[in-house]
XYZ file of C-alpha atoms in Angstrom:
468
model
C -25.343 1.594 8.531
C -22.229 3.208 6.773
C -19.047 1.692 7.570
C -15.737 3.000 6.502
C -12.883 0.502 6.406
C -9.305 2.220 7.047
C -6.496 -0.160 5.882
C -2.882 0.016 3.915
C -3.944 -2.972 1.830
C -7.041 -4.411 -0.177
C -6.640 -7.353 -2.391
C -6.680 -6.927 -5.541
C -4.988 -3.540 -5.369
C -2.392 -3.768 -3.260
C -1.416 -7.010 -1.254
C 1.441 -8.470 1.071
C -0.812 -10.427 3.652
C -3.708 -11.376 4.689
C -4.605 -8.284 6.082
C -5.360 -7.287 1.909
C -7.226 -10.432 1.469
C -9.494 -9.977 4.760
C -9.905 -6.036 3.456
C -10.857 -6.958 -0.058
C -13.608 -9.925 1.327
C -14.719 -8.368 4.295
C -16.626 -5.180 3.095
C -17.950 -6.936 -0.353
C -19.860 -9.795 2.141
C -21.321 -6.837 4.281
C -22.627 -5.281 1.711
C -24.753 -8.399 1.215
C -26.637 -7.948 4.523
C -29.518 -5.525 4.504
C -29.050 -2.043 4.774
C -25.066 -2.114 5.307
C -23.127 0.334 3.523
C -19.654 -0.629 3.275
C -16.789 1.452 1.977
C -12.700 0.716 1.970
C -10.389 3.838 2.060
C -6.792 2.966 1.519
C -3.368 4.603 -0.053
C -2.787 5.143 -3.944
C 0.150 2.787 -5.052
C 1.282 3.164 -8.349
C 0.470 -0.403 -9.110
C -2.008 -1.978 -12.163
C -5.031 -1.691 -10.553
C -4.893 2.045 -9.780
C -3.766 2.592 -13.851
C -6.548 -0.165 -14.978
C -9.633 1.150 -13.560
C -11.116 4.319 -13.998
C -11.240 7.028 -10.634
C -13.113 10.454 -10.162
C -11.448 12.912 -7.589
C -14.226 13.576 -5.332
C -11.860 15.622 -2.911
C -8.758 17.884 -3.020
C -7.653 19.787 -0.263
C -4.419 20.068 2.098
C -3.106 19.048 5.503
C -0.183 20.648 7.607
C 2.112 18.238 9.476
C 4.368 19.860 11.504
C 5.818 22.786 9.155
C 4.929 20.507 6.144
C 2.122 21.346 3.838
C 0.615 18.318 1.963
C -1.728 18.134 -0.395
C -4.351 15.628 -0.364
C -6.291 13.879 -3.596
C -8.688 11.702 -3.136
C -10.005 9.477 -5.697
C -13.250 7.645 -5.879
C -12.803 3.993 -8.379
C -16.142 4.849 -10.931
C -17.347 1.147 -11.131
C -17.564 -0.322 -7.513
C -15.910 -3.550 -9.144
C -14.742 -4.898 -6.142
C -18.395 -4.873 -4.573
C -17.413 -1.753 -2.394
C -16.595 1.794 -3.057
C -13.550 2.087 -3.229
C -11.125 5.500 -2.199
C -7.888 6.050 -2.644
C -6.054 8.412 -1.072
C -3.094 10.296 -2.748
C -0.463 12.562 -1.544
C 2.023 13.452 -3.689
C 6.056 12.140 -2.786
C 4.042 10.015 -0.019
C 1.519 8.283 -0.973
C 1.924 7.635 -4.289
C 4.677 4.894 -4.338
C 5.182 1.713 -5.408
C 4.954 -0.581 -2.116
C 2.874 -0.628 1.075
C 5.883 -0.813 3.416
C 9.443 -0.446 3.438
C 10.254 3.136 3.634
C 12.514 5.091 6.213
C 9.276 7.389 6.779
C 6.947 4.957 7.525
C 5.977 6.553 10.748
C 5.418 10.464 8.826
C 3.699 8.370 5.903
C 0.581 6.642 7.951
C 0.508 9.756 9.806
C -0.113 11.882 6.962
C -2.542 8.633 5.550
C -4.468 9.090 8.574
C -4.500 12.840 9.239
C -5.714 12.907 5.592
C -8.698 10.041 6.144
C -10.407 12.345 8.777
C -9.387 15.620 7.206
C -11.291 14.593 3.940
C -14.190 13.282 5.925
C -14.364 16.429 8.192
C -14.368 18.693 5.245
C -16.866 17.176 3.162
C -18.839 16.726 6.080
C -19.513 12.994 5.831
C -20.460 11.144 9.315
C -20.100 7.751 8.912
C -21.503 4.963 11.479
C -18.646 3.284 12.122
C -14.777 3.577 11.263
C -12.998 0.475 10.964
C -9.463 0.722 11.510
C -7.455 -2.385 10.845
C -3.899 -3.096 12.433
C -1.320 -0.090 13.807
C -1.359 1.583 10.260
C -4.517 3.224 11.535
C -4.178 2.874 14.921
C -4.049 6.303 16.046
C -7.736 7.175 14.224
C -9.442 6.955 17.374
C -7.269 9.113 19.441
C -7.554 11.550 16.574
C -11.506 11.283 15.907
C -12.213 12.036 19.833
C -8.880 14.378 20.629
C -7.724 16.343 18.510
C -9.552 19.796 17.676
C -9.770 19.514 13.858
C -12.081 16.624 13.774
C -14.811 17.704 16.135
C -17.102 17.108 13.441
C -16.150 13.367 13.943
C -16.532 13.520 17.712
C -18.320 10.395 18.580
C -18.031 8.223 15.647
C -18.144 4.743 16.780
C -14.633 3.350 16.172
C -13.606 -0.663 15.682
C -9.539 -1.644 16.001
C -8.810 -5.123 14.546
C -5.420 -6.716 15.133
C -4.398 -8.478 12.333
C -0.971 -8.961 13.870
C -0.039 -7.925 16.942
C 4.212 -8.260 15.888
C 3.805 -4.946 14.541
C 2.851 -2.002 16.464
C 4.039 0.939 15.290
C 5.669 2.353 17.830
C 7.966 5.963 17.029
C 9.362 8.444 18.861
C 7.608 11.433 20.907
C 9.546 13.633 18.430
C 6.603 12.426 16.296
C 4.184 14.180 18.314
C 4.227 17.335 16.345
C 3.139 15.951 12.971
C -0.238 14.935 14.977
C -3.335 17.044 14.787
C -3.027 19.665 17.145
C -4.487 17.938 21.201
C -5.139 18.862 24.450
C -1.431 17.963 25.651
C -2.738 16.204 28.854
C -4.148 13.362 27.055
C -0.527 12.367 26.017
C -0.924 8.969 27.840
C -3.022 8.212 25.461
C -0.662 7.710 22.945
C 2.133 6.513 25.021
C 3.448 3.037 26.089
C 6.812 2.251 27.432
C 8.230 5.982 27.105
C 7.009 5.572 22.763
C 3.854 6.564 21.243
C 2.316 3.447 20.286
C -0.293 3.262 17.655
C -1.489 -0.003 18.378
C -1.653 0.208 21.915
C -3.458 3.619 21.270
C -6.307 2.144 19.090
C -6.611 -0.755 22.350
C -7.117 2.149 24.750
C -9.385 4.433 22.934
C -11.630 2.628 20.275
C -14.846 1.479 21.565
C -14.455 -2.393 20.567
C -11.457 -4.010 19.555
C -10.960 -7.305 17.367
C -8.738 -10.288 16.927
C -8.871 -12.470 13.965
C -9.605 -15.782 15.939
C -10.500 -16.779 19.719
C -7.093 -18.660 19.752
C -5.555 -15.366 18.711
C -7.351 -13.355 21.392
C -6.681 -16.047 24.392
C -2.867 -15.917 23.322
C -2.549 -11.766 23.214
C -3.021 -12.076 27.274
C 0.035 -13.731 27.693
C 2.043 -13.060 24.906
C 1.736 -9.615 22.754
C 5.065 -7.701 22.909
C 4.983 -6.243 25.899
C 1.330 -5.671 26.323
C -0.075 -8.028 28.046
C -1.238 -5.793 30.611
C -3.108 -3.534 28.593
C -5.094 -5.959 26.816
C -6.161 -7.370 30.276
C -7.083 -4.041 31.493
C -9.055 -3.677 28.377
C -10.583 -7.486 27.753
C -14.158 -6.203 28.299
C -14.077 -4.286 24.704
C -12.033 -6.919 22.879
C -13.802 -9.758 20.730
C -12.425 -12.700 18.626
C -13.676 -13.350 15.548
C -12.500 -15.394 13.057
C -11.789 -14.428 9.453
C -13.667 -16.103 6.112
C -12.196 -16.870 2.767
C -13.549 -15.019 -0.712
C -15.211 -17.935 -1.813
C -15.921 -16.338 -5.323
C -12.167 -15.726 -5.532
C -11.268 -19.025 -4.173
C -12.944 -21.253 -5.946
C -11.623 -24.014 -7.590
C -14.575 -24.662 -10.113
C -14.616 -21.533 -11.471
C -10.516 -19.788 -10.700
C -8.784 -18.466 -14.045
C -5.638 -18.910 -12.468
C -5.787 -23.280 -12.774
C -4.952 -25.140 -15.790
C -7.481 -27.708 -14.858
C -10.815 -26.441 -13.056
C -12.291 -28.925 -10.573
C -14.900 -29.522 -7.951
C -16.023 -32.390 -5.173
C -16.794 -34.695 -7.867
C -14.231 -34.667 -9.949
C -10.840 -33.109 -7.480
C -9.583 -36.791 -7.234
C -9.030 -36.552 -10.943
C -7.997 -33.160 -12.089
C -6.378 -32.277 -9.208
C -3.741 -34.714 -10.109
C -3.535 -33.018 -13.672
C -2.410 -29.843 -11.686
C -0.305 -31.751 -9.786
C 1.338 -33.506 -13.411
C 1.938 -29.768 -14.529
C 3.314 -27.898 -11.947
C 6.075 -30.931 -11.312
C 7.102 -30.781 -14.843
C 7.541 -27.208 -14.748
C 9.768 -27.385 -11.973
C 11.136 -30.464 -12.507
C 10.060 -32.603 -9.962
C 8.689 -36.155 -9.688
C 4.513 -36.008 -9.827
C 3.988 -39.586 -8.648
C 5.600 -38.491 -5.001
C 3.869 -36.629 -2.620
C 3.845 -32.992 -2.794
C 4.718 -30.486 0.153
C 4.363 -26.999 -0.037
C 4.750 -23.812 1.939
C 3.508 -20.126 0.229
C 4.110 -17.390 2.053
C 6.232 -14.740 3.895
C 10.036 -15.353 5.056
C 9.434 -14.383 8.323
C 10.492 -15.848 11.844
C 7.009 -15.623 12.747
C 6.105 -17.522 9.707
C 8.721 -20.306 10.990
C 10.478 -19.877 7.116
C 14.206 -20.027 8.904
C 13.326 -23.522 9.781
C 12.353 -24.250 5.843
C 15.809 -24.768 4.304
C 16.932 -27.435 7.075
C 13.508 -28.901 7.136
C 13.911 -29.505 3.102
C 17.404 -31.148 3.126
C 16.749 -33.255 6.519
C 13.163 -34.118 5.360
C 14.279 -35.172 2.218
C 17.621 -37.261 3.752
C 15.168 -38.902 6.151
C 12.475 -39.904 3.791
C 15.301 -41.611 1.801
C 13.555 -38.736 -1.881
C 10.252 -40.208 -0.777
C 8.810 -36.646 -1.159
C 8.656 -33.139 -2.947
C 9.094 -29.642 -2.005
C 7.911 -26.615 -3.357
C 8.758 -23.393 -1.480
C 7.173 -19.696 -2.939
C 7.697 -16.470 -1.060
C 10.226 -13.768 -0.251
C 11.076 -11.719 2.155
C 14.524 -12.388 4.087
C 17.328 -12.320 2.196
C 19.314 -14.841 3.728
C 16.377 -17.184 3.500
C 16.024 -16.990 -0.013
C 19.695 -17.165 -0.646
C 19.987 -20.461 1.190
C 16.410 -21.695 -0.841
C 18.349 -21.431 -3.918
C 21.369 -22.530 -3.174
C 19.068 -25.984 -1.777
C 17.373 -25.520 -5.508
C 20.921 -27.241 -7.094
C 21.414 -29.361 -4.665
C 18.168 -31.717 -3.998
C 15.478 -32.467 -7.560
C 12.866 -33.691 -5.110
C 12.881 -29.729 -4.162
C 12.277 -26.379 -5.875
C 11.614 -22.568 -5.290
C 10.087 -19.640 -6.313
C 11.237 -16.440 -5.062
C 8.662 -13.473 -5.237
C 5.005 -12.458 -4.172
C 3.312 -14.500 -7.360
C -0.466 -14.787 -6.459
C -1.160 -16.752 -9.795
C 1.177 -19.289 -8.848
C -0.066 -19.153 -5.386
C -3.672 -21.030 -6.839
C -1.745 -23.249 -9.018
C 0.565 -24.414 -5.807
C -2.743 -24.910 -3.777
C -4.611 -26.551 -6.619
C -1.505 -29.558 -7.126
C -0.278 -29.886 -3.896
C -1.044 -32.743 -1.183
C -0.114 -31.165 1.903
C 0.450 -27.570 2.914
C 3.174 -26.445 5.219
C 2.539 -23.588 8.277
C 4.926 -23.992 10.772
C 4.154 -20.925 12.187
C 5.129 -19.919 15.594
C 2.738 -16.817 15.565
C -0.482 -17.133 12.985
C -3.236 -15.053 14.563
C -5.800 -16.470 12.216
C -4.079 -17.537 8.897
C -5.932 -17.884 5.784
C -3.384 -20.779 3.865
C -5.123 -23.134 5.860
C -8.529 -22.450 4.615
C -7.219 -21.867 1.267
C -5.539 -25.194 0.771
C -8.426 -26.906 2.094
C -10.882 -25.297 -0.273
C -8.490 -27.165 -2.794
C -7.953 -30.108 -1.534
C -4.990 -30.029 0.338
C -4.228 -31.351 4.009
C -2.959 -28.297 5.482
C 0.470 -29.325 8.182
C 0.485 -26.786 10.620
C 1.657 -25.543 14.377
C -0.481 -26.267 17.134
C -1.299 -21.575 17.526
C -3.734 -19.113 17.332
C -5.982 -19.399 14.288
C -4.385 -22.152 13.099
C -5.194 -23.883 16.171
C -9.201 -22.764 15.967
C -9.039 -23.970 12.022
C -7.400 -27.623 11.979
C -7.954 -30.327 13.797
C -5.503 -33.071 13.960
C -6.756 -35.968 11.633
C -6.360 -38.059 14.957
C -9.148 -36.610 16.543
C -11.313 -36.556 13.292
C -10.203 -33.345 12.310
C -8.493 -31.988 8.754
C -5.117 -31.572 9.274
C -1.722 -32.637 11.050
C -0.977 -30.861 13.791
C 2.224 -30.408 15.489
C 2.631 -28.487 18.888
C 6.253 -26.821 18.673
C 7.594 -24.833 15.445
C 10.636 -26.842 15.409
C 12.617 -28.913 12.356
C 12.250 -32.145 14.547
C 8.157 -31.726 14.650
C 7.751 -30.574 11.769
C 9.520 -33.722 10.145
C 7.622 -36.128 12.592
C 4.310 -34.544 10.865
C 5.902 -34.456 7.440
C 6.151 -37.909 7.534
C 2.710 -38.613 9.538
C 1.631 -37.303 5.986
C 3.618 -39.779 3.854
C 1.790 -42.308 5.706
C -1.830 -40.875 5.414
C -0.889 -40.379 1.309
C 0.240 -44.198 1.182
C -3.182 -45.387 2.350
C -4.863 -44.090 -0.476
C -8.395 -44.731 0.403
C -7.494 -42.306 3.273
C -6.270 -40.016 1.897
C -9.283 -39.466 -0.688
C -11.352 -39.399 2.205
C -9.189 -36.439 3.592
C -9.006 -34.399 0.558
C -13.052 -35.017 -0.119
C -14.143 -34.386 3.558
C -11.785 -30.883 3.367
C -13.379 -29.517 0.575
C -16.811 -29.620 2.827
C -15.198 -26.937 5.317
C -17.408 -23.816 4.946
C -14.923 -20.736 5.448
C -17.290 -18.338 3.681
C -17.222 -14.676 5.039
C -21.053 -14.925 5.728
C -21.296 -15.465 9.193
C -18.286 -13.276 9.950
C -19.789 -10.413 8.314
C -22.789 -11.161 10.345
C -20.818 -11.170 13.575
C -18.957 -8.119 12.685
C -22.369 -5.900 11.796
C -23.827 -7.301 15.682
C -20.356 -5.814 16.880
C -21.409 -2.526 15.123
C -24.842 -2.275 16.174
C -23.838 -3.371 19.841
């Protein structure tokens, strides 16, 4: 079975999310299972990886959109080192910048990304099994494989959507429309939702399966997905939940290069407090308190607006009984009012940026993790931090919700039920009691390390999705 995964990021080559960490796993653990052929195509980014590792161009060709001609490169990484093959795709003054996201052509960009995917594919003749197309960034590949003239080569490819996060969508204007492929005009609805063409919906109406990240995810999408709601009831017989795994040769704290003190289930109690003794005196804060953390994206869905009152209220309440470490970026004002918080409090401190090596360090030292999420459709931080021994703190939604149980039902974890500063506190300091009992809280960090979040049996449910 050859499977072609379509995505705008793949850990370690280019990464904002978890969507790269899911795309950079996923593949490698299918590969594992018998006869399963797994491939990631993605855009070129000037970034390290691309200029460390070695490619062959194994295509070059050109695509119109519109009145534009493009040309098309793409470029094959020689050594599989990721445990995939690997294919970049390059289009010069498109996609060959510096970030995933953040451009005013975003819309003519994927377009072009995913004209170019099936162009390639159609020209070299290669069929494969199944394309996967994850989130809106390739939402529109299965309107295009069965639709539009050029790829009747493709015609009947089996075709899997998976919705990372349903906040994004895509949508653009019907000006748009004549940078597709050329269509029969009458399938128009199609691409349309709400008087926009809307890749996201698109991939929900025409790929043969569809995916969320967890059941909690999937359950919440009915009643709450940006205005369609409707759609994804209409099409609930095609849509599955499954919930993501964790790189568990990546994560690993035994064996990580990015710790200053390696450790495992016999010996966390120990060196993870070396961490711990580090990372405080590097940012000046007070190793013999409990350590609260939050990594991640400033983002309202995130709940990071709520961080900078939950770190000077916290703190006030607690009477300094506790620290704070923030890293992330991403809102401007958020960050401003982080380091303004940075001069003000010395039980807190921030890092502003996307640092991944300091993200392992951060989950290797701290006691509790911070998610106060009001949308997480599966979250990985969670699974992350327990790997390391750390209670994860988190909103009562979606994944998060199918991940940790509160430690008052047996579970891993502190839950609280609304993404506000007041329950967010009330769990904060539910942990400060759990880390004063210290027999407890060994127990905690011991039994957490047991989770299995491997990718194994989510590969295994995603290849019965193929085959069904």
């Amino acid at each position: 079975m050859i499977i072609y995964h379509l995505s705008t990021e793949c850990y370690p080559v280019a990464k904002v999310g978890g969507l790269a960490d899911v795309v950079g796993a996923l593949p490698k653990y299918q590969n594992k299972i018998k006869d399963v052929d797994a491939k990631v195509v993605m855009p070129w980014y000037n970034k390290s990886f691309a200029y460390d590792h070695e490619f062959d161009v194994v295509f070059d060709g050109f695509i119109h959109q519109g009145q534009n001609m493009l040309q098309v490169l793409v470029m094959k990484e020689r050594t599989n080192t990721l445990g995939f093959e690997l294919f970049l795709v390059k289009i010069p003054g498109l996609l060959d910048r510096e970030n995933p996201y953040g451009y005013q052509d975003e819309s003519f960009q994927f377009l072009a990304f995913q004209h170019a995917i099936l162009h390639w594919l159609s020209a070299m003749k290669i069929r494969p099994d199944v394309l996967h197309c994850h989130d809106y960034h390739t939402g529109l590949v299965p309107f295009m494989v069965e639709h539009c003239h050029e790829f009747q080569f493709l015609k009947g490819v089996k075709t899997i959507g998976t919705i990372h996060n349903g906040e994004y969508q895509g949508m653009m204007h019907w000006d748009m429309v004549h940078y597709l492929p050329a269509f029969d005009h009458y399938k128009w609805g199609l691409l349309d939702w709400n008087g926009f063409i809307n890749p996201l919906a698109s991939m929900i109406k025409c790929t043969h399966a569809f995916t969320t990240v967890s059941e909690g995810y999937l359950e919440e999408l009915f009643v709450s997905f940006r205005g369609l709601e409707s759609l994804v009831r209409d099409e609930f017989g095609k849509a599955y939940g499954i919930i993501n795994g964790i790189d568990t040769d990546v994560w690993n704290p035994e064996t990580d290069p990015m710790l200053d003190f390696n450790f495992n289930k016999k010996n966390v109690l120990k060196i993870k407090k070396k961490n711990k003794q580090k990372l405080c005196k590097e940012y000046g804060l007070n190793p013999d308190l409990p350590l609260f953390a939050f990594i991640g994206r400033f983002a309202t869905e995130k709940g990071a607006d709520l961080l900078p009152e939950v770190v000077w209220r916290s703190i006030k309440q607690t009477y300094g009984a506790l620290n704070i470490i923030i890293l992330g970026s991403g809102n401007s004002y958020i960050e401003d009012k982080l380091k303004e918080l940075n001069y003000v409090y010395a039980n807190f401190a921030s890092d502003i940026g996307y640092k991944e090596h300091l993200s392992h360090k951060i989950y290797a030292s701290a006691d509790f993790l911070l998610m106060p999420s009001r949308v997480e459709p599966c979250g990985l931080n969670q699974m992350y931090a327990m790997r390391y021994g750390t209670v994860p703190v988190v909103s009562y939604t979606g994944g998060l919700r199918d991940t940790v149980k509160d430690i008052s039902t047996g579970g891993s974890g502190l839950n609280f039920t609304y993404p506000g500063v007041d329950d967010i506190i009330h769990a904060m300091i539910r942990g400060l009691a759990i880390y004063n009992q210290k027999q407890a809280m060994d127990d905690l960090v011991l039994s957490n390390m047991n989770f299995d979040f491997a990718w194994e049996k989510s590969a295994e449910k995603y290849i019965a999705l193929y085959k069904n």
